[in-house]
Amino acid sequence: MCFGSACVLIAAAGFVTEFPAALQGMLSRTNETSGAFVQTKTTADGKSYATKGEYRIRPGVDFVWKTLEPFETCFTATPTNCVYSNEDETVVRPLADLPGFSRFADIGKGDHGAFFKSFDMLYAEEGGKFFVRARPKVSDLKRILVRMDAEGVATNWTLRAELTDRTVFSVEFRE
């Protein structure tokens, strides 16, 4: 399933083994990135749910995903732990306990080459817009993730993730 102009760009996409200059610049342009998100989750039975919130990424420090609507929750990942909290509880777990998340710790520290140890990636760029399709190539990620697609420009882009249980997450990032 394609979204936006991805159908046009996927035809021109090529397999890459290192981040293209445009994406590298996007990933490393600041020490901190933050913005708003709108996330839609569609389950295998076709039901959709929407949430809104804020995110912050500080490489090597933390990743914060704070949902504000329809109710408040917060997920924070540091290089060693993750914390989930809502109005009723707070749960702290070692990052290594979560399938696949420990692989993202190196990426979070700025080692973008670590991405290619875990994913095969197609990339295309046209008219200032980029498109990425990433498929997991390691078993722990293949158990939960079918693929991720991202498209847009550095400050306005969409990420779509298809999970093995046929759930689809689509997240719009705005800085």
PDB file of C-alpha atoms in Angstrom:
ATOM      1  CA  MET A   1       0.000   0.000   0.000  1.00  0.00           C
ATOM      2  CA  CYS A   2       1.516   3.339  -1.050  1.00  0.00           C
ATOM      3  CA  PHE A   3       0.792   6.729   0.447  1.00  0.00           C
ATOM      4  CA  GLY A   4       1.229  10.273  -0.843  1.00  0.00           C
ATOM      5  CA  SER A   5       3.651  10.518  -3.737  1.00  0.00           C
ATOM      6  CA  ALA A   6       5.446   7.369  -2.604  1.00  0.00           C
ATOM      7  CA  CYS A   7       4.101   5.400  -5.581  1.00  0.00           C
ATOM      8  CA  VAL A   8       6.061   7.633  -7.960  1.00  0.00           C
ATOM      9  CA  LEU A   9       9.198   7.692  -5.835  1.00  0.00           C
ATOM     10  CA  ILE A  10       9.295   3.957  -5.093  1.00  0.00           C
ATOM     11  CA  ALA A  11       9.730   3.267  -8.795  1.00  0.00           C
ATOM     12  CA  ALA A  12      12.914   5.355  -8.714  1.00  0.00           C
ATOM     13  CA  ALA A  13      14.158   4.054  -5.349  1.00  0.00           C
ATOM     14  CA  GLY A  14      17.491   2.319  -5.142  1.00  0.00           C
ATOM     15  CA  PHE A  15      19.033   0.075  -2.488  1.00  0.00           C
ATOM     16  CA  VAL A  16      21.471   2.016  -0.273  1.00  0.00           C
ATOM     17  CA  THR A  17      24.037   0.942   2.330  1.00  0.00           C
ATOM     18  CA  GLU A  18      24.637   4.328   3.937  1.00  0.00           C
ATOM     19  CA  PHE A  19      22.404   7.294   4.635  1.00  0.00           C
ATOM     20  CA  PRO A  20      22.057   9.651   1.673  1.00  0.00           C
ATOM     21  CA  ALA A  21      23.391  13.174   2.294  1.00  0.00           C
ATOM     22  CA  ALA A  22      19.894  14.699   2.556  1.00  0.00           C
ATOM     23  CA  LEU A  23      18.846  12.256   5.302  1.00  0.00           C
ATOM     24  CA  GLN A  24      22.192  12.469   7.095  1.00  0.00           C
ATOM     25  CA  GLY A  25      21.740  16.242   7.251  1.00  0.00           C
ATOM     26  CA  MET A  26      18.216  15.808   8.573  1.00  0.00           C
ATOM     27  CA  LEU A  27      19.362  13.382  11.267  1.00  0.00           C
ATOM     28  CA  SER A  28      22.367  15.357  12.433  1.00  0.00           C
ATOM     29  CA  ARG A  29      21.384  18.985  11.911  1.00  0.00           C
ATOM     30  CA  THR A  30      20.833  19.636  15.636  1.00  0.00           C
ATOM     31  CA  ASN A  31      21.468  18.009  18.972  1.00  0.00           C
ATOM     32  CA  GLU A  32      17.763  18.131  19.720  1.00  0.00           C
ATOM     33  CA  THR A  33      14.709  17.654  17.542  1.00  0.00           C
ATOM     34  CA  SER A  34      11.194  18.171  18.785  1.00  0.00           C
ATOM     35  CA  GLY A  35       7.756  18.729  17.405  1.00  0.00           C
ATOM     36  CA  ALA A  36       4.186  17.555  17.297  1.00  0.00           C
ATOM     37  CA  PHE A  37       2.755  14.317  15.989  1.00  0.00           C
ATOM     38  CA  VAL A  38      -0.580  12.935  14.899  1.00  0.00           C
ATOM     39  CA  GLN A  39      -0.650   9.137  14.967  1.00  0.00           C
ATOM     40  CA  THR A  40      -3.252   6.868  13.435  1.00  0.00           C
ATOM     41  CA  LYS A  41      -3.357   3.190  14.305  1.00  0.00           C
ATOM     42  CA  THR A  42      -5.382   0.881  12.078  1.00  0.00           C
ATOM     43  CA  THR A  43      -5.928  -2.641  13.352  1.00  0.00           C
ATOM     44  CA  ALA A  44      -6.265  -5.782  11.230  1.00  0.00           C
ATOM     45  CA  ASP A  45     -10.060  -5.594  11.548  1.00  0.00           C
ATOM     46  CA  GLY A  46     -10.089  -2.096  10.002  1.00  0.00           C
ATOM     47  CA  LYS A  47     -10.712  -0.030  13.144  1.00  0.00           C
ATOM     48  CA  SER A  48      -8.774   3.248  13.361  1.00  0.00           C
ATOM     49  CA  TYR A  49      -7.656   5.233  16.391  1.00  0.00           C
ATOM     50  CA  ALA A  50      -5.982   8.645  16.452  1.00  0.00           C
ATOM     51  CA  THR A  51      -3.704  10.238  19.033  1.00  0.00           C
ATOM     52  CA  LYS A  52      -1.920  13.587  19.205  1.00  0.00           C
ATOM     53  CA  GLY A  53       1.111  14.621  21.134  1.00  0.00           C
ATOM     54  CA  GLU A  54       4.678  15.850  21.258  1.00  0.00           C
ATOM     55  CA  TYR A  55       8.058  14.212  20.744  1.00  0.00           C
ATOM     56  CA  ARG A  56      11.647  15.115  21.545  1.00  0.00           C
ATOM     57  CA  ILE A  57      14.841  13.417  20.389  1.00  0.00           C
ATOM     58  CA  ARG A  58      18.183  14.212  22.010  1.00  0.00           C
ATOM     59  CA  PRO A  59      20.805  11.838  20.557  1.00  0.00           C
ATOM     60  CA  GLY A  60      22.599   9.910  23.299  1.00  0.00           C
ATOM     61  CA  VAL A  61      20.298  11.371  25.961  1.00  0.00           C
ATOM     62  CA  ASP A  62      16.669  10.409  25.414  1.00  0.00           C
ATOM     63  CA  PHE A  63      13.691   9.935  23.158  1.00  0.00           C
ATOM     64  CA  VAL A  64      10.380  11.211  24.578  1.00  0.00           C
ATOM     65  CA  TRP A  65       6.993  10.348  23.059  1.00  0.00           C
ATOM     66  CA  LYS A  66       4.245  12.148  24.991  1.00  0.00           C
ATOM     67  CA  THR A  67       0.641  11.509  23.982  1.00  0.00           C
ATOM     68  CA  LEU A  68      -1.681  14.371  24.946  1.00  0.00           C
ATOM     69  CA  GLU A  69      -4.956  13.268  23.316  1.00  0.00           C
ATOM     70  CA  PRO A  70      -7.192  11.340  23.849  1.00  0.00           C
ATOM     71  CA  PHE A  71      -5.415  10.867  27.211  1.00  0.00           C
ATOM     72  CA  GLU A  72      -1.942  11.558  28.559  1.00  0.00           C
ATOM     73  CA  THR A  73       0.824   8.963  28.463  1.00  0.00           C
ATOM     74  CA  CYS A  74       4.574   9.290  28.189  1.00  0.00           C
ATOM     75  CA  PHE A  75       7.202   6.885  26.846  1.00  0.00           C
ATOM     76  CA  THR A  76      10.827   7.847  27.466  1.00  0.00           C
ATOM     77  CA  ALA A  77      13.806   5.826  26.236  1.00  0.00           C
ATOM     78  CA  THR A  78      17.357   6.511  27.373  1.00  0.00           C
ATOM     79  CA  PRO A  79      20.423   4.605  26.186  1.00  0.00           C
ATOM     80  CA  THR A  80      19.784   2.036  28.962  1.00  0.00           C
ATOM     81  CA  ASN A  81      16.128   2.183  30.104  1.00  0.00           C
ATOM     82  CA  CYS A  82      12.620   2.924  29.006  1.00  0.00           C
ATOM     83  CA  VAL A  83       9.893   4.426  31.146  1.00  0.00           C
ATOM     84  CA  TYR A  84       6.186   4.311  30.398  1.00  0.00           C
ATOM     85  CA  SER A  85       3.772   6.335  32.496  1.00  0.00           C
ATOM     86  CA  ASN A  86       0.103   7.222  32.542  1.00  0.00           C
ATOM     87  CA  GLU A  87      -2.203   8.536  35.257  1.00  0.00           C
ATOM     88  CA  ASP A  88      -2.263   5.138  37.009  1.00  0.00           C
ATOM     89  CA  GLU A  89       1.268   3.759  36.815  1.00  0.00           C
ATOM     90  CA  THR A  90       4.907   4.165  35.895  1.00  0.00           C
ATOM     91  CA  VAL A  91       6.860   1.201  34.549  1.00  0.00           C
ATOM     92  CA  VAL A  92      10.663   1.187  34.148  1.00  0.00           C
ATOM     93  CA  ARG A  93      12.401  -1.539  32.126  1.00  0.00           C
ATOM     94  CA  PRO A  94      15.881  -2.068  30.723  1.00  0.00           C
ATOM     95  CA  LEU A  95      15.892  -1.130  27.050  1.00  0.00           C
ATOM     96  CA  ALA A  96      17.446  -4.509  26.250  1.00  0.00           C
ATOM     97  CA  ASP A  97      14.211  -6.217  27.446  1.00  0.00           C
ATOM     98  CA  LEU A  98      12.197  -4.815  24.550  1.00  0.00           C
ATOM     99  CA  PRO A  99      12.494  -6.701  21.234  1.00  0.00           C
ATOM    100  CA  GLY A 100      14.301  -4.593  18.693  1.00  0.00           C
ATOM    101  CA  PHE A 101      14.565  -1.471  20.844  1.00  0.00           C
ATOM    102  CA  SER A 102      18.117  -2.193  21.962  1.00  0.00           C
ATOM    103  CA  ARG A 103      19.114  -2.041  18.281  1.00  0.00           C
ATOM    104  CA  PHE A 104      17.832   1.535  18.144  1.00  0.00           C
ATOM    105  CA  ALA A 105      20.022   2.618  21.078  1.00  0.00           C
ATOM    106  CA  ASP A 106      23.098   2.906  18.811  1.00  0.00           C
ATOM    107  CA  ILE A 107      21.063   4.861  16.265  1.00  0.00           C
ATOM    108  CA  GLY A 108      19.866   7.136  19.076  1.00  0.00           C
ATOM    109  CA  LYS A 109      23.487   7.779  20.007  1.00  0.00           C
ATOM    110  CA  GLY A 110      24.136   9.050  16.488  1.00  0.00           C
ATOM    111  CA  ASP A 111      25.539   5.841  14.960  1.00  0.00           C
ATOM    112  CA  HIS A 112      23.318   5.886  11.881  1.00  0.00           C
ATOM    113  CA  GLY A 113      25.331   3.086  10.307  1.00  0.00           C
ATOM    114  CA  ALA A 114      23.771   0.781  12.915  1.00  0.00           C
ATOM    115  CA  PHE A 115      20.512   1.118  10.989  1.00  0.00           C
ATOM    116  CA  PHE A 116      21.955  -0.878   8.101  1.00  0.00           C
ATOM    117  CA  LYS A 117      22.887  -3.778  10.384  1.00  0.00           C
ATOM    118  CA  SER A 118      19.175  -4.244  11.101  1.00  0.00           C
ATOM    119  CA  PHE A 119      17.411  -3.045   7.930  1.00  0.00           C
ATOM    120  CA  ASP A 120      17.597  -3.202   4.154  1.00  0.00           C
ATOM    121  CA  MET A 121      16.748   0.256   2.843  1.00  0.00           C
ATOM    122  CA  LEU A 122      15.482   1.706  -0.444  1.00  0.00           C
ATOM    123  CA  TYR A 123      15.810   5.467  -0.971  1.00  0.00           C
ATOM    124  CA  ALA A 124      14.642   7.994  -3.557  1.00  0.00           C
ATOM    125  CA  GLU A 125      14.637  11.762  -3.730  1.00  0.00           C
ATOM    126  CA  GLU A 126      12.811  14.039  -6.135  1.00  0.00           C
ATOM    127  CA  GLY A 127      11.916  17.724  -6.084  1.00  0.00           C
ATOM    128  CA  GLY A 128      13.273  18.212  -2.559  1.00  0.00           C
ATOM    129  CA  LYS A 129      11.188  15.349  -1.177  1.00  0.00           C
ATOM    130  CA  PHE A 130      12.589  12.032   0.066  1.00  0.00           C
ATOM    131  CA  PHE A 131      11.164   8.519   0.299  1.00  0.00           C
ATOM    132  CA  VAL A 132      12.583   5.651   2.369  1.00  0.00           C
ATOM    133  CA  ARG A 133      11.408   2.044   2.636  1.00  0.00           C
ATOM    134  CA  ALA A 134      13.094  -0.060   5.307  1.00  0.00           C
ATOM    135  CA  ARG A 135      12.564  -3.792   5.837  1.00  0.00           C
ATOM    136  CA  PRO A 136      14.024  -5.586   8.844  1.00  0.00           C
ATOM    137  CA  LYS A 137      16.709  -8.161   8.122  1.00  0.00           C
ATOM    138  CA  VAL A 138      17.227  -9.519  11.655  1.00  0.00           C
ATOM    139  CA  SER A 139      14.938 -12.056  13.274  1.00  0.00           C
ATOM    140  CA  ASP A 140      13.953 -10.131  16.435  1.00  0.00           C
ATOM    141  CA  LEU A 141      12.670  -7.224  14.333  1.00  0.00           C
ATOM    142  CA  LYS A 142      11.072  -9.483  11.705  1.00  0.00           C
ATOM    143  CA  ARG A 143       8.885 -10.957  14.451  1.00  0.00           C
ATOM    144  CA  ILE A 144       7.203  -7.575  15.050  1.00  0.00           C
ATOM    145  CA  LEU A 145       7.782  -5.385  11.973  1.00  0.00           C
ATOM    146  CA  VAL A 146       7.032  -5.936   8.273  1.00  0.00           C
ATOM    147  CA  ARG A 147       8.336  -2.589   7.012  1.00  0.00           C
ATOM    148  CA  MET A 148       8.646   1.135   7.619  1.00  0.00           C
ATOM    149  CA  ASP A 149       8.137   3.843   5.014  1.00  0.00           C
ATOM    150  CA  ALA A 150       8.978   7.521   5.457  1.00  0.00           C
ATOM    151  CA  GLU A 151       8.460  10.412   3.089  1.00  0.00           C
ATOM    152  CA  GLY A 152       8.467  14.178   3.095  1.00  0.00           C
ATOM    153  CA  VAL A 153      10.952  16.944   3.786  1.00  0.00           C
ATOM    154  CA  ALA A 154      13.184  17.452   6.829  1.00  0.00           C
ATOM    155  CA  THR A 155      10.660  19.444   8.872  1.00  0.00           C
ATOM    156  CA  ASN A 156       7.438  17.872   7.643  1.00  0.00           C
ATOM    157  CA  TRP A 157       7.383  14.146   7.061  1.00  0.00           C
ATOM    158  CA  THR A 158       5.337  11.001   7.589  1.00  0.00           C
ATOM    159  CA  LEU A 159       6.412   7.622   8.965  1.00  0.00           C
ATOM    160  CA  ARG A 160       4.304   4.534   8.359  1.00  0.00           C
ATOM    161  CA  ALA A 161       5.032   1.209  10.053  1.00  0.00           C
ATOM    162  CA  GLU A 162       3.339  -2.074   9.222  1.00  0.00           C
ATOM    163  CA  LEU A 163       3.518  -4.663  12.009  1.00  0.00           C
ATOM    164  CA  THR A 164       3.326  -8.438  11.636  1.00  0.00           C
ATOM    165  CA  ASP A 165      -0.116  -8.503  13.290  1.00  0.00           C
ATOM    166  CA  ARG A 166      -1.348  -6.303  10.360  1.00  0.00           C
ATOM    167  CA  THR A 167      -1.568  -3.209  12.560  1.00  0.00           C
ATOM    168  CA  VAL A 168      -0.464  -0.071  10.723  1.00  0.00           C
ATOM    169  CA  PHE A 169       0.863   3.057  12.429  1.00  0.00           C
ATOM    170  CA  SER A 170       1.050   6.283  10.496  1.00  0.00           C
ATOM    171  CA  VAL A 171       2.712   9.223  12.207  1.00  0.00           C
ATOM    172  CA  GLU A 172       2.972  12.785  10.893  1.00  0.00           C
ATOM    173  CA  PHE A 173       5.960  14.743  12.258  1.00  0.00           C
ATOM    174  CA  ARG A 174       5.963  18.534  12.323  1.00  0.00           C
ATOM    175  CA  GLU A 175       8.736  20.636  13.827  1.00  0.00           C
TER     176      GLU A 175
END
